[in-house]
């Protein structure tokens, strides 16, 4: 395919190649000089992403004087919908797949539908297309999914049904409710689950790697390929054990993804409306100079080029632990064990290379000729013939390789929500796992021509499955590299979208570590509420919800919000305390 820009001006290419120093504390950079002074609040929240907004909404509704500060003009973090270069084409440049809409208490507690938030739940959740133009779909309806799998293997269809049914019970009984309560140490939690009818089987998966699970349960390679991708698309290592208890969660979620009508940022806007309606204040765009700590207690936040924000009850940080403690608090306020634990934080070994498409027509997958449901799929997975292909992709990422062997998932939101493009036009998203540490050099991630080549590498691969995706139908595109992501969202270090790897030593009660596991920290009145904390990232909204819970509990604030019904039921069964 011919490239759109063959004569990119050298001076622009040079300017675009600028790469900020990796690891620099960008939060200390002044954004704009304004009159300094002092502002008094009950709670100061660092970061206006979904978790910061969620915590702010709960505490503002509790009658507290709350302020959110963010270095960006637009709050919402990864809940971004942007018209980047073509009017009317709304591109969801980060988060689009909403995985916990049916469980997260925030939707009902904050009555977000009153703030124009609506979700779309496509009937066809996943479609994997293969080189021979056969396909396999996962539906929100269990029977339809099993019928689709049965065309490849009756045994696999029966295995899928049995495990789905079992995982649904575990999800309702424990996994979902435990997502919205403070975590317990692993041994204490295991004691609570001893009498659960599913406990022994659940415990047996703890040390099982996703690839091992897939190989044991299924026999057909195409079935294995799709299931493995669905289990690992949010960061599970396919060959690493130790987090196998997440397998039932991700297996269950493969048929429960939603998208936000009119674009993901509508979600952020809904939260923001609720926050402001209840008296919340915003300071943006401001960088942060420091978290003020006196006698081991967080007293407030000094903005770069702006006022000092006094926090009478506490500070909530929704950014990563290294920037929070090593940069903004400072080692002089930390003991050595905690500082070393923070320095040892492990970032993801891969990030996402995204290609955001403005299309003159919807993709026409050849596999849809035999299976029309493919055309209606929410998430398409392409480029993997077997589960081993996905494992090899992960190995290449570990070696810094990003080439034509990479598979990916893609989505065309306008198939389900035409409002996100001009009439008759469409948008698309290609999300490809890629290494941050390229063996060709990290600096290439900031070079337009390099990104253009990689973008067309993926577009051309899409065209093998949907031949109408050509230069004539791609009106425009925007390529976003892992380095672009880390420059845009400064707590997404190395392009991380979960603020840290889903590693056995960084999950559950250990996320981010045993010192901050219940959204408190060794610094009195400094709370943690980002994706680096339990339960993790991907807009499941547990971290912000639980940070608000920690503040209210420690500061004697009456909680206006009810305990979620699913949590109450889990406590009645003895699974939670």
XYZ file of C-alpha atoms in Angstrom:
577
model
C 0.000 0.000 0.000
C 1.148 3.513 -0.784
C 1.968 5.619 2.229
C 0.119 8.853 2.786
C 3.227 10.943 3.490
C 6.208 10.238 1.288
C 7.972 13.550 1.820
C 7.653 14.144 5.563
C 9.499 17.436 6.222
C 12.873 16.761 7.782
C 12.499 19.536 10.349
C 9.163 18.068 11.482
C 10.589 14.571 11.638
C 13.434 15.857 13.779
C 11.041 17.626 16.122
C 8.879 14.546 16.379
C 11.897 12.440 17.302
C 12.352 14.248 20.637
C 12.424 11.691 23.409
C 12.176 12.842 27.030
C 14.526 11.249 29.507
C 13.082 7.919 30.626
C 12.328 7.721 34.317
C 12.288 11.484 34.832
C 9.689 12.611 37.330
C 7.418 14.443 34.932
C 4.973 15.262 37.705
C 7.398 17.871 39.037
C 7.453 19.804 35.753
C 5.538 23.109 36.058
C 2.736 23.224 33.529
C 2.027 26.929 33.841
C 2.993 29.614 36.315
C 0.035 30.937 38.289
C -0.374 32.797 41.570
C 0.633 30.656 44.481
C -1.110 30.480 47.804
C -2.928 27.984 49.967
C -6.224 26.203 49.437
C -7.877 24.093 52.132
C -9.597 20.781 51.422
C -10.516 17.650 53.310
C -9.096 15.325 50.646
C -6.696 15.951 47.768
C -6.706 13.374 44.950
C -3.700 13.094 42.643
C -4.791 11.992 39.171
C -8.109 12.454 37.387
C -8.360 9.070 35.708
C -11.327 6.735 36.307
C -10.143 5.710 39.778
C -9.442 9.266 40.906
C -12.835 10.380 39.636
C -14.577 7.429 41.305
C -12.952 8.124 44.682
C -13.763 11.809 44.321
C -17.430 11.140 43.594
C -17.918 8.937 46.648
C -16.174 11.321 49.032
C -17.804 14.464 47.624
C -21.219 12.854 48.041
C -20.233 12.147 51.657
C -20.046 15.910 52.205
C -16.270 16.249 52.137
C -14.458 19.100 50.468
C -12.564 17.246 47.730
C -10.208 18.403 44.999
C -8.752 16.443 42.088
C -5.515 17.639 40.525
C -4.255 16.481 37.144
C -1.490 17.624 34.802
C -3.709 17.240 31.750
C -6.403 19.654 30.628
C -8.950 16.887 30.166
C -9.715 14.529 33.030
C -10.517 10.869 32.469
C -7.127 9.270 31.864
C -7.511 6.262 29.582
C -11.234 6.972 29.150
C -10.367 9.033 26.098
C -12.420 9.684 22.966
C -10.774 12.090 20.541
C -11.385 13.553 17.086
C -7.706 13.531 16.262
C -7.410 14.545 12.609
C -10.772 13.975 10.951
C -13.907 15.780 12.053
C -16.692 13.488 13.212
C -14.513 10.382 13.586
C -14.467 9.681 17.339
C -11.506 7.498 18.178
C -11.288 5.691 21.514
C -7.545 5.990 21.830
C -7.099 3.913 24.994
C -9.849 2.074 26.900
C -12.836 0.708 25.017
C -13.651 -2.770 26.411
C -15.533 -2.341 29.716
C -15.279 -5.647 31.613
C -17.168 -5.271 34.925
C -20.312 -3.277 34.158
C -22.534 -6.037 35.525
C -20.774 -6.123 38.902
C -19.126 -2.774 39.754
C -21.226 -0.985 42.437
C -20.320 2.470 41.137
C -22.862 2.327 38.306
C -25.821 2.031 40.662
C -24.377 4.013 43.580
C -23.721 7.096 41.471
C -26.759 6.612 39.202
C -24.538 7.311 36.227
C -27.301 6.803 33.679
C -28.690 10.121 34.911
C -25.415 11.615 33.673
C -25.938 10.225 30.147
C -23.873 7.046 30.576
C -25.152 4.080 28.576
C -23.455 0.852 27.611
C -23.778 -1.365 24.552
C -23.502 -5.130 25.039
C -22.898 -6.791 21.640
C -24.348 -10.256 21.091
C -21.152 -11.459 19.393
C -18.329 -10.795 21.837
C -15.292 -12.336 20.092
C -14.613 -13.562 16.580
C -11.325 -15.191 15.687
C -10.720 -15.557 11.960
C -8.110 -17.962 10.604
C -6.048 -17.980 7.422
C -8.413 -20.435 5.734
C -11.228 -17.911 6.461
C -12.892 -20.204 8.949
C -13.903 -18.558 12.211
C -14.878 -19.129 15.811
C -17.157 -16.835 17.812
C -17.857 -16.357 21.502
C -21.331 -14.987 22.209
C -22.901 -13.491 25.296
C -25.308 -16.428 25.025
C -23.744 -19.649 26.327
C -25.705 -21.986 24.043
C -24.645 -20.104 20.916
C -21.013 -20.245 22.012
C -21.142 -23.961 22.632
C -22.797 -24.532 19.259
C -19.991 -22.538 17.599
C -17.289 -24.563 19.355
C -19.057 -27.823 18.532
C -18.300 -27.360 14.824
C -14.665 -28.033 15.762
C -15.046 -30.370 18.731
C -18.033 -31.687 20.666
C -15.670 -32.471 23.542
C -14.468 -28.879 23.618
C -18.013 -27.531 23.521
C -18.920 -29.666 26.531
C -15.732 -28.618 28.343
C -16.463 -24.940 27.671
C -20.021 -25.272 28.995
C -18.920 -27.072 32.144
C -16.115 -24.640 32.970
C -18.229 -21.601 32.136
C -21.006 -22.816 34.427
C -18.528 -23.510 37.232
C -16.689 -20.207 36.798
C -19.996 -18.300 36.878
C -20.683 -19.719 40.344
C -17.172 -18.789 41.529
C -17.553 -15.348 39.990
C -20.832 -14.660 41.771
C -19.808 -16.273 45.060
C -16.345 -14.820 45.475
C -14.363 -13.263 42.621
C -16.730 -10.379 41.877
C -17.572 -9.524 45.503
C -13.910 -9.739 46.562
C -13.088 -7.165 43.891
C -14.949 -4.501 45.869
C -13.758 -5.149 49.429
C -10.341 -4.615 50.996
C -8.102 -7.649 50.345
C -6.965 -10.066 53.032
C -3.583 -11.798 53.337
C -3.563 -14.917 51.182
C -3.520 -17.421 54.046
C -6.369 -15.669 55.862
C -8.406 -15.615 52.672
C -7.752 -19.291 51.998
C -9.032 -20.160 55.463
C -12.244 -18.286 54.664
C -12.747 -20.330 51.508
C -12.100 -23.775 52.971
C -15.803 -24.636 53.119
C -16.682 -23.360 49.666
C -17.840 -26.240 47.413
C -15.604 -24.970 44.624
C -12.548 -24.213 46.789
C -10.482 -27.320 46.090
C -10.814 -26.929 42.340
C -10.151 -23.196 42.531
C -7.048 -23.774 44.643
C -5.816 -26.289 42.101
C -5.604 -23.580 39.439
C -3.332 -21.284 41.489
C -0.090 -22.621 40.078
C -1.445 -23.397 36.610
C -0.277 -21.300 33.654
C -2.963 -20.248 31.124
C -1.356 -22.310 28.335
C -1.327 -25.383 30.564
C -4.978 -24.811 31.434
C -5.983 -24.506 27.784
C -4.036 -27.586 26.743
C -5.584 -29.658 29.525
C -9.193 -28.589 28.910
C -9.425 -28.402 25.116
C -8.261 -30.507 22.182
C -8.854 -28.377 19.071
C -6.111 -25.895 18.162
C -8.480 -23.189 16.962
C -10.472 -23.364 20.172
C -7.272 -23.275 22.224
C -6.032 -20.260 20.297
C -9.074 -18.088 20.980
C -9.452 -19.099 24.611
C -5.772 -18.485 25.377
C -5.919 -15.027 23.830
C -9.041 -14.166 25.800
C -7.372 -15.255 29.039
C -4.158 -13.333 28.418
C -5.259 -10.153 26.637
C -5.016 -8.145 29.885
C -1.556 -9.221 30.891
C -1.426 -12.805 32.095
C 1.757 -14.530 30.968
C 0.642 -17.643 29.028
C 3.398 -19.816 30.480
C 3.674 -18.410 34.015
C 1.903 -20.025 36.944
C 1.031 -18.365 40.234
C -1.944 -16.288 39.084
C -4.101 -19.110 37.778
C -6.870 -18.058 40.155
C -7.519 -15.295 37.623
C -8.360 -17.863 34.935
C -12.023 -18.215 36.013
C -12.328 -14.410 36.046
C -11.035 -13.873 32.520
C -12.806 -16.948 31.196
C -16.075 -15.551 32.496
C -15.413 -12.050 31.210
C -14.901 -13.240 27.625
C -18.666 -13.054 27.153
C -19.388 -9.901 29.166
C -17.592 -6.971 27.532
C -19.446 -3.706 26.976
C -18.630 -0.440 25.239
C -19.761 3.092 26.094
C -22.314 4.668 23.784
C -20.864 7.767 22.040
C -17.331 6.875 23.169
C -15.402 5.942 26.302
C -14.926 9.538 27.414
C -18.658 9.789 28.082
C -17.950 7.565 31.097
C -15.359 10.046 32.408
C -17.702 12.961 31.703
C -20.487 11.239 33.664
C -18.224 10.824 36.674
C -17.025 14.393 36.356
C -20.593 15.733 36.277
C -21.421 13.855 39.449
C -18.244 15.064 41.147
C -18.874 18.712 40.326
C -22.596 18.506 41.154
C -21.628 17.435 44.671
C -19.162 20.250 45.238
C -15.938 18.700 43.929
C -13.161 21.024 42.755
C -10.547 20.565 40.039
C -7.023 21.946 39.676
C -5.707 21.328 36.170
C -3.475 21.488 34.268
C -0.918 21.358 37.069
C 2.114 19.236 37.653
C 2.992 18.212 41.194
C 6.081 19.375 42.997
C 5.734 17.208 46.083
C 3.478 15.488 48.560
C 4.031 17.401 51.778
C 4.934 15.022 54.604
C 5.447 16.273 58.139
C 6.272 13.984 61.074
C 5.310 10.942 59.017
C 1.922 12.315 57.971
C 0.694 13.606 54.593
C -0.432 17.186 55.020
C -1.063 18.293 51.448
C 0.202 18.646 47.902
C 2.328 21.411 46.441
C 1.457 22.049 42.807
C 4.136 23.073 40.350
C 3.620 26.740 39.608
C 0.392 26.706 41.576
C -1.041 26.764 45.077
C -0.438 24.488 48.027
C -3.431 22.213 48.556
C -3.881 21.417 52.222
C -5.435 18.018 52.943
C -7.055 17.953 56.387
C -8.049 14.291 56.175
C -5.771 12.809 53.581
C -4.181 12.587 50.156
C -5.121 9.874 47.655
C -2.537 9.094 44.977
C -3.797 7.266 41.897
C -0.414 7.274 40.184
C 2.175 4.514 40.339
C 4.079 3.655 43.552
C 7.500 4.715 42.303
C 6.451 8.238 41.392
C 4.254 8.527 44.473
C 6.828 7.531 47.056
C 10.296 7.818 45.534
C 9.687 11.098 43.725
C 6.815 12.972 45.359
C 7.218 11.844 48.969
C 10.998 11.348 48.891
C 13.203 8.606 50.301
C 13.957 10.665 53.397
C 10.421 9.915 54.585
C 10.584 6.148 53.872
C 12.221 3.285 55.700
C 14.656 1.190 53.707
C 12.494 -1.933 53.422
C 9.585 0.009 51.958
C 11.822 2.023 49.630
C 13.458 -1.161 48.323
C 10.074 -2.816 47.809
C 8.948 0.215 45.825
C 12.115 0.294 43.733
C 11.511 -3.356 42.848
C 8.126 -2.679 41.235
C 7.840 -4.718 38.020
C 6.396 -3.108 34.912
C 4.702 -5.068 32.125
C 7.008 -6.684 29.604
C 4.704 -5.541 26.793
C 2.559 -2.563 25.917
C 0.136 -1.798 23.091
C 0.860 -0.424 19.660
C -2.424 1.061 18.492
C -3.632 1.989 15.029
C -6.770 4.147 15.101
C -8.598 4.105 11.788
C -10.974 6.460 10.002
C -12.733 4.247 7.454
C -14.988 5.026 4.518
C -16.709 1.668 4.940
C -16.943 -1.173 7.402
C -14.525 -4.097 7.070
C -15.874 -7.018 5.080
C -14.357 -10.172 6.520
C -14.157 -13.090 4.115
C -14.999 -15.394 7.022
C -18.384 -13.625 7.281
C -19.416 -15.247 3.988
C -19.690 -18.584 5.793
C -20.481 -17.121 9.207
C -22.373 -13.784 9.036
C -22.014 -13.358 12.809
C -18.368 -12.403 12.275
C -19.470 -9.071 10.809
C -21.264 -8.236 14.087
C -18.397 -9.151 16.435
C -17.258 -6.694 19.066
C -13.662 -7.951 19.361
C -11.845 -9.550 16.421
C -8.690 -11.600 16.994
C -6.426 -12.142 13.991
C -3.012 -13.608 13.266
C -2.959 -16.701 15.482
C -3.577 -20.163 14.037
C -2.701 -22.009 17.232
C -2.152 -21.278 20.899
C 1.563 -21.814 20.302
C 1.518 -18.865 17.880
C 0.449 -16.611 20.731
C 3.187 -18.007 22.982
C 5.759 -17.338 20.228
C 4.459 -13.763 19.932
C 5.092 -13.297 23.651
C 8.605 -14.697 23.263
C 9.335 -12.270 20.442
C 8.131 -9.374 22.591
C 10.528 -10.475 25.342
C 13.308 -10.315 22.743
C 12.322 -6.815 21.635
C 10.934 -7.998 18.284
C 7.921 -6.391 16.612
C 7.371 -7.782 13.120
C 4.788 -9.217 10.746
C 4.402 -12.355 12.882
C 2.452 -10.374 15.482
C -1.256 -11.070 15.866
C -3.658 -8.584 17.405
C -7.205 -7.761 18.386
C -9.239 -5.127 16.594
C -12.589 -3.480 17.030
C -14.934 -1.390 14.885
C -17.073 0.574 17.356
C -19.329 2.110 14.716
C -20.741 -1.321 13.844
C -22.521 -1.056 17.199
C -22.675 2.721 17.653
C -22.945 4.723 14.397
C -22.755 7.999 16.359
C -18.972 7.660 16.554
C -18.418 8.522 12.866
C -20.083 10.583 10.124
C -23.095 8.890 8.564
C -22.073 5.823 6.585
C -18.441 5.999 7.784
C -16.660 3.911 10.401
C -13.863 3.858 12.945
C -11.515 1.036 13.830
C -8.913 0.169 16.453
C -6.028 -2.255 16.050
C -4.441 -3.141 19.402
C -1.245 -5.127 19.079
C 0.962 -6.332 21.929
C 4.444 -4.938 21.361
C 7.703 -4.477 23.284
C 8.510 -1.109 24.804
C 12.211 -1.968 24.680
C 12.569 -2.435 20.933
C 15.682 -4.245 19.804
C 15.818 -1.616 17.046
C 16.027 1.099 19.698
C 13.358 2.779 21.796
C 13.890 6.026 19.891
C 12.197 4.456 16.860
C 8.874 4.554 18.701
C 8.951 8.325 18.282
C 9.857 8.396 14.594
C 6.936 9.000 12.303
C 8.169 6.922 9.371
C 8.954 3.937 11.618
C 5.487 4.063 13.178
C 3.942 4.502 9.738
C 5.650 1.321 8.534
C 4.470 -0.632 11.576
C 0.940 0.752 11.237
C 0.705 -0.368 7.616
C 2.227 -3.715 8.564
C -0.828 -4.269 10.772
C -3.331 -2.709 8.360
C -2.028 -4.976 5.597
C -2.451 -7.963 7.892
C -6.046 -6.919 8.594
C -6.563 -6.676 4.820
C -5.720 -10.381 4.448
C -8.867 -11.137 6.420
C -10.958 -8.144 5.275
C -9.787 -7.399 1.691
C -11.771 -4.158 1.372
C -9.449 -2.469 3.884
C -7.250 -0.726 1.333
C -5.732 2.676 0.751
C -9.039 3.657 -0.834
C -11.093 2.849 2.287
C -8.627 4.012 4.957
C -9.319 7.722 4.932
C -6.811 8.412 7.700
C -5.166 6.747 10.669
C -3.288 7.588 13.837
C -0.527 5.336 15.159
C 0.148 5.304 18.894
C 3.336 3.608 20.080
C 4.109 2.421 23.621
C 6.393 5.445 23.972
C 3.584 7.780 22.891
C 1.411 6.296 25.621
C 4.061 6.769 28.316
C 4.600 10.382 27.224
C 0.881 11.131 27.187
C 0.038 9.417 30.490
C 3.047 9.730 32.719
C 2.065 6.984 35.137
C 1.801 4.525 32.258
C 5.531 3.888 32.467
C 6.833 1.899 29.487
C 3.358 2.088 28.006
C 1.867 0.196 30.945
C -1.921 0.408 31.064
C -2.217 -1.362 34.432
C 0.514 0.552 36.320
C 2.475 -2.654 36.763
C 2.660 -6.288 35.748
C 0.154 -8.904 36.868
C 2.903 -10.882 38.558
C 2.316 -13.399 41.390
C 4.201 -11.085 43.768
C 2.184 -8.054 42.681
C -1.377 -9.321 42.925
C -4.046 -9.629 45.577
C -2.869 -8.524 49.013
C 0.580 -7.860 47.508
C -0.597 -5.211 45.037
C 1.445 -3.034 45.090
C 3.045 -4.560 48.225
C 2.109 -5.684 51.721
C 2.654 -2.144 53.024
C -0.077 -0.598 50.836
C -2.357 -3.580 50.324
C -5.513 -2.056 51.810
C -5.130 1.288 50.036
C -3.288 2.820 52.993
C 0.454 3.444 53.076
C 3.252 3.729 55.656
C 2.716 7.503 55.476
C -0.223 8.380 57.682
C -3.187 9.793 55.720
C -1.540 9.020 52.366
C -3.861 6.609 50.571
C -3.360 4.707 47.317
C -6.078 4.324 44.704
C -4.645 3.645 41.248
C -4.430 0.566 39.043
C -1.189 -0.358 40.840
C -3.343 -1.274 43.843
C -5.787 -4.109 44.391
C -7.754 -5.205 42.375
C -5.869 -3.779 39.352
C -6.518 -1.944 36.106
C -8.711 -2.190 32.978
C -11.448 0.170 34.261
C -12.909 -2.244 36.795
C -13.132 0.729 39.207
C -12.259 -1.254 42.317
C -9.156 0.739 43.270
C -10.855 4.135 43.421
C -13.887 2.660 45.166
C -11.716 1.033 47.836
C -9.543 4.134 48.275
C -12.700 6.092 49.150
C -13.643 3.272 51.535
C -10.240 3.501 53.269
C -10.499 7.282 53.702
C -14.031 7.076 55.065
C -13.126 4.267 57.487
C -9.948 5.880 58.823
C -11.365 9.395 59.065
C -14.696 8.494 60.629
C -16.756 9.588 57.633
C -20.247 8.129 57.430
C -20.585 6.015 54.307
C -23.709 7.015 52.417
C -23.294 4.124 50.003
C -24.717 0.686 50.839
C -22.633 -2.436 50.988
C -22.990 -4.155 47.592
C -25.495 -6.989 47.711
C -22.991 -9.415 46.223
C -20.548 -8.567 49.047
C -23.222 -9.096 51.696
C -24.033 -12.515 50.273
C -20.350 -13.495 50.206
C -19.979 -12.467 53.854
C -23.056 -14.447 54.821
C -21.440 -17.510 53.259
C -18.258 -16.817 55.228
C -16.068 -16.095 52.197
C -15.282 -12.477 53.154
C -15.091 -10.525 56.388
